[in-house]
C-alpha cells in the first residue's frame, strides 16, 4: 500500500491571510480543494473508492461533487440517503466500481471485497469537537500526571482521532495480498509549509497510517500507484 499526503497546493487556495502576515487554514476553502482532488483520484481509479469526511457538512458536499463528476459512470452512495445505512453499504459492496461516502461511523467495521475499497480518501483527521467527557479526561491527566493542557489534549483528542484515522485506513486491507492507496487531503500532516499541526500531533496521526505503506507527497505519485494497481 501507499499513504499520500499531497503537497500540490499553495496557501492562497487553502488559507486566508491572518495576523502577522501568516496564513490561516480555511476549512471552507479546504472542502472545495479536497473535492477537486477527490474527483481526480476517483476518476483515475474508475470509482472503487471509500471517501471519509471529518464532518457531515463536508461529506454531503463531496457526494454532490462526485455524483456530478461521475455522471452515471459509477454509483456514488452515502450514509445520508434517507435509507438504511446497511442497505447502502451492501449496494456499494456488491458493485466493484461504486463509491461510498461517509463520516466517522464508516471508519470502523466496513470493508468490501475485491477492488471496491482500493482507494481510501480522508479529507482530514476526524477530531471530535470539545465535549464534557473528553474535557474531563484531559483535566484528569493534567491533575494526575502533571501534564500541560496541550500534552493532555494530545493524549485524549488527538489520540482518539489518530486511532480513527488508522482504522479508516484499514478498511482497504482484508487479506495479505490486498493493495490499497490511502490519501489524506490535509496539508497540516506535513512537516513544512504554511499550515502545519504541532509536531506531536503530526507524529500521532502518521504513526498509525504508516503501518499501511510508504508516505508519498504528490498527487502524481498517487496516480502512478493507482495505474500500477489497476494493471495487476
GROMACS .gro file of N, CA, C and O in nm, residues 13-60:
model
  192
   13UNK      N    1  -0.491   2.897  -0.195
   13UNK     CA    2  -0.600   2.805  -0.225
   13UNK      C    3  -0.666   2.755  -0.097
   13UNK      O    4  -0.788   2.738  -0.091
   14UNK      N    5  -0.586   2.735   0.006
   14UNK     CA    6  -0.637   2.670   0.127
   14UNK      C    7  -0.647   2.762   0.249
   14UNK      O    8  -0.697   2.720   0.352
   15UNK      N    9  -0.598   2.885   0.236
   15UNK     CA   10  -0.595   2.970   0.354
   15UNK      C   11  -0.638   3.112   0.329
   15UNK      O   12  -0.662   3.154   0.216
   16UNK      N   13  -0.647   3.185   0.437
   16UNK     CA   14  -0.678   3.327   0.434
   16UNK      C   15  -0.571   3.401   0.512
   16UNK      O   16  -0.519   3.347   0.611
   17UNK      N   17  -0.538   3.522   0.470
   17UNK     CA   18  -0.434   3.597   0.543
   17UNK      C   19  -0.474   3.619   0.689
   17UNK      O   20  -0.588   3.653   0.718
   18UNK      N   21  -0.380   3.592   0.779
   18UNK     CA   22  -0.407   3.611   0.920
   18UNK      C   23  -0.317   3.718   0.980
   18UNK      O   24  -0.261   3.801   0.909
   19UNK      N   25  -0.303   3.716   1.110
   19UNK     CA   26  -0.222   3.815   1.179
   19UNK      C   27  -0.074   3.794   1.149
   19UNK      O   28  -0.028   3.682   1.132
   20UNK      N   29   0.000   3.905   1.144
   20UNK     CA   30   0.145   3.898   1.128
   20UNK      C   31   0.190   3.842   0.995
   20UNK      O   32   0.302   3.792   0.985
   21UNK      N   33   0.105   3.852   0.894
   21UNK     CA   34   0.143   3.802   0.762
   21UNK      C   35   0.135   3.652   0.746
   21UNK      O   36   0.172   3.598   0.642
   22UNK      N   37   0.088   3.582   0.848
   22UNK     CA   38   0.075   3.437   0.840
   22UNK      C   39  -0.060   3.398   0.781
   22UNK      O   40  -0.159   3.469   0.796
   23UNK      N   41  -0.061   3.282   0.718
   23UNK     CA   42  -0.183   3.230   0.660
   23UNK      C   43  -0.260   3.149   0.763
   23UNK      O   44  -0.201   3.078   0.844
   24UNK      N   45  -0.391   3.160   0.760
   24UNK     CA   46  -0.478   3.082   0.848
   24UNK      C   47  -0.551   2.978   0.766
   24UNK      O   48  -0.613   3.010   0.663
   25UNK      N   49  -0.543   2.852   0.808
   25UNK     CA   50  -0.610   2.743   0.737
   25UNK      C   51  -0.761   2.767   0.736
   25UNK      O   52  -0.822   2.795   0.839
   26UNK      N   53  -0.821   2.758   0.617
   26UNK     CA   54  -0.964   2.788   0.599
   26UNK      C   55  -1.036   2.658   0.563
   26UNK      O   56  -1.018   2.605   0.453
   27UNK      N   57  -1.117   2.606   0.654
   27UNK     CA   58  -1.184   2.477   0.629
   27UNK      C   59  -1.281   2.484   0.512
   27UNK      O   60  -1.302   2.384   0.442
   28UNK      N   61  -1.341   2.601   0.487
   28UNK     CA   62  -1.434   2.612   0.373
   28UNK      C   63  -1.359   2.600   0.240
   28UNK      O   64  -1.404   2.533   0.148
   29UNK      N   65  -1.245   2.668   0.232
   29UNK     CA   66  -1.164   2.656   0.110
   29UNK      C   67  -1.110   2.513   0.096
   29UNK      O   68  -1.098   2.462  -0.016
   30UNK      N   69  -1.080   2.451   0.209
   30UNK     CA   70  -1.028   2.315   0.205
   30UNK      C   71  -1.129   2.219   0.144
   30UNK      O   72  -1.092   2.129   0.068
   31UNK      N   73  -1.257   2.235   0.175
   31UNK     CA   74  -1.360   2.147   0.121
   31UNK      C   75  -1.361   2.154  -0.031
   31UNK      O   76  -1.369   2.051  -0.100
   32UNK      N   77  -1.353   2.276  -0.086
   32UNK     CA   78  -1.354   2.292  -0.231
   32UNK      C   79  -1.230   2.228  -0.294
   32UNK      O   80  -1.239   2.158  -0.397
   33UNK      N   81  -1.114   2.251  -0.233
   33UNK     CA   82  -0.990   2.191  -0.285
   33UNK      C   83  -0.994   2.040  -0.274
   33UNK      O   84  -0.957   1.968  -0.368
   34UNK      N   85  -1.038   1.989  -0.159
   34UNK     CA   86  -1.044   1.844  -0.139
   34UNK      C   87  -1.140   1.779  -0.238
   34UNK      O   88  -1.112   1.672  -0.291
   35UNK      N   89  -1.252   1.845  -0.266
   35UNK     CA   90  -1.347   1.792  -0.366
   35UNK      C   91  -1.280   1.774  -0.501
   35UNK      O   92  -1.297   1.671  -0.568
   36UNK      N   93  -1.203   1.874  -0.540
   36UNK     CA   94  -1.136   1.868  -0.671
   36UNK      C   95  -1.034   1.754  -0.675
   36UNK      O   96  -1.024   1.682  -0.775
   37UNK      N   97  -0.960   1.736  -0.567
   37UNK     CA   98  -0.863   1.627  -0.563
   37UNK      C   99  -0.931   1.491  -0.563
   37UNK      O  100  -0.886   1.396  -0.627
   38UNK      N  101  -1.043   1.480  -0.490
   38UNK     CA  102  -1.118   1.354  -0.487
   38UNK      C  103  -1.165   1.316  -0.626
   38UNK      O  104  -1.155   1.199  -0.667
   39UNK      N  105  -1.216   1.413  -0.702
   39UNK     CA  106  -1.266   1.383  -0.836
   39UNK      C  107  -1.154   1.331  -0.925
   39UNK      O  108  -1.173   1.235  -1.001
   40UNK      N  109  -1.036   1.390  -0.914
   40UNK     CA  110  -0.922   1.344  -0.994
   40UNK      C  111  -0.881   1.202  -0.956
   40UNK      O  112  -0.856   1.118  -1.042
   41UNK      N  113  -0.874   1.176  -0.827
   41UNK     CA  114  -0.830   1.045  -0.779
   41UNK      C  115  -0.931   0.936  -0.812
   41UNK      O  116  -0.894   0.827  -0.859
   42UNK      N  117  -1.058   0.963  -0.785
   42UNK     CA  118  -1.162   0.863  -0.810
   42UNK      C  119  -1.174   0.837  -0.960
   42UNK      O  120  -1.195   0.723  -1.003
   43UNK      N  121  -1.158   0.940  -1.041
   43UNK     CA  122  -1.158   0.922  -1.186
   43UNK      C  123  -1.047   0.827  -1.228
   43UNK      O  124  -1.069   0.734  -1.307
   44UNK      N  125  -0.929   0.847  -1.174
   44UNK     CA  126  -0.814   0.764  -1.212
   44UNK      C  127  -0.836   0.618  -1.172
   44UNK      O  128  -0.789   0.526  -1.241
   45UNK      N  129  -0.907   0.598  -1.061
   45UNK     CA  130  -0.931   0.461  -1.012
   45UNK      C  131  -1.059   0.402  -1.067
   45UNK      O  132  -1.095   0.289  -1.031
   46UNK      N  133  -1.130   0.474  -1.151
   46UNK     CA  134  -1.255   0.422  -1.207
   46UNK      C  135  -1.359   0.394  -1.100
   46UNK      O  136  -1.428   0.292  -1.102
   47UNK      N  137  -1.372   0.488  -1.005
   47UNK     CA  138  -1.460   0.464  -0.890
   47UNK      C  139  -1.383   0.387  -0.784
   47UNK      O  140  -1.277   0.430  -0.741
   48UNK      N  141  -1.441   0.276  -0.738
   48UNK     CA  142  -1.372   0.181  -0.648
   48UNK      C  143  -1.313   0.250  -0.525
   48UNK      O  144  -1.198   0.228  -0.490
   49UNK      N  145  -1.393   0.332  -0.459
   49UNK     CA  146  -1.338   0.416  -0.353
   49UNK      C  147  -1.427   0.422  -0.230
   49UNK      O  148  -1.550   0.408  -0.238
   50UNK      N  149  -1.362   0.450  -0.118
   50UNK     CA  150  -1.428   0.483   0.008
   50UNK      C  151  -1.379   0.621   0.047
   50UNK      O  152  -1.259   0.642   0.064
   51UNK      N  153  -1.472   0.715   0.058
   51UNK     CA  154  -1.437   0.855   0.091
   51UNK      C  155  -1.491   0.885   0.230
   51UNK      O  156  -1.609   0.868   0.257
   52UNK      N  157  -1.401   0.931   0.317
   52UNK     CA  158  -1.436   0.955   0.456
   52UNK      C  159  -1.413   1.101   0.492
   52UNK      O  160  -1.303   1.154   0.473
   53UNK      N  161  -1.516   1.165   0.544
   53UNK     CA  162  -1.507   1.307   0.576
   53UNK      C  163  -1.508   1.327   0.728
   53UNK      O  164  -1.568   1.249   0.802
   54UNK      N  165  -1.441   1.433   0.771
   54UNK     CA  166  -1.434   1.463   0.914
   54UNK      C  167  -1.567   1.517   0.966
   54UNK      O  168  -1.597   1.503   1.084
   55UNK      N  169  -1.648   1.576   0.877
   55UNK     CA  170  -1.776   1.633   0.918
   55UNK      C  171  -1.886   1.595   0.820
   55UNK      O  172  -1.861   1.568   0.702
   56UNK      N  173  -2.009   1.597   0.869
   56UNK     CA  174  -2.124   1.565   0.785
   56UNK      C  175  -2.141   1.668   0.673
   56UNK      O  176  -2.167   1.633   0.558
   57UNK      N  177  -2.125   1.796   0.708
   57UNK     CA  178  -2.143   1.901   0.608
   57UNK      C  179  -2.049   1.886   0.491
   57UNK      O  180  -2.089   1.900   0.374
   58UNK      N  181  -1.921   1.858   0.520
   58UNK     CA  182  -1.824   1.839   0.413
   58UNK      C  183  -1.858   1.714   0.333
   58UNK      O  184  -1.851   1.715   0.209
   59UNK      N  185  -1.898   1.607   0.400
   59UNK     CA  186  -1.930   1.483   0.332
   59UNK      C  187  -2.041   1.498   0.230
   59UNK      O  188  -2.034   1.444   0.119
   60UNK      N  189  -2.144   1.573   0.264
   60UNK     CA  190  -2.255   1.595   0.172
   60UNK      C  191  -2.207   1.670   0.047
   60UNK      O  192  -2.249   1.639  -0.065
   0.00000   0.00000   0.00000
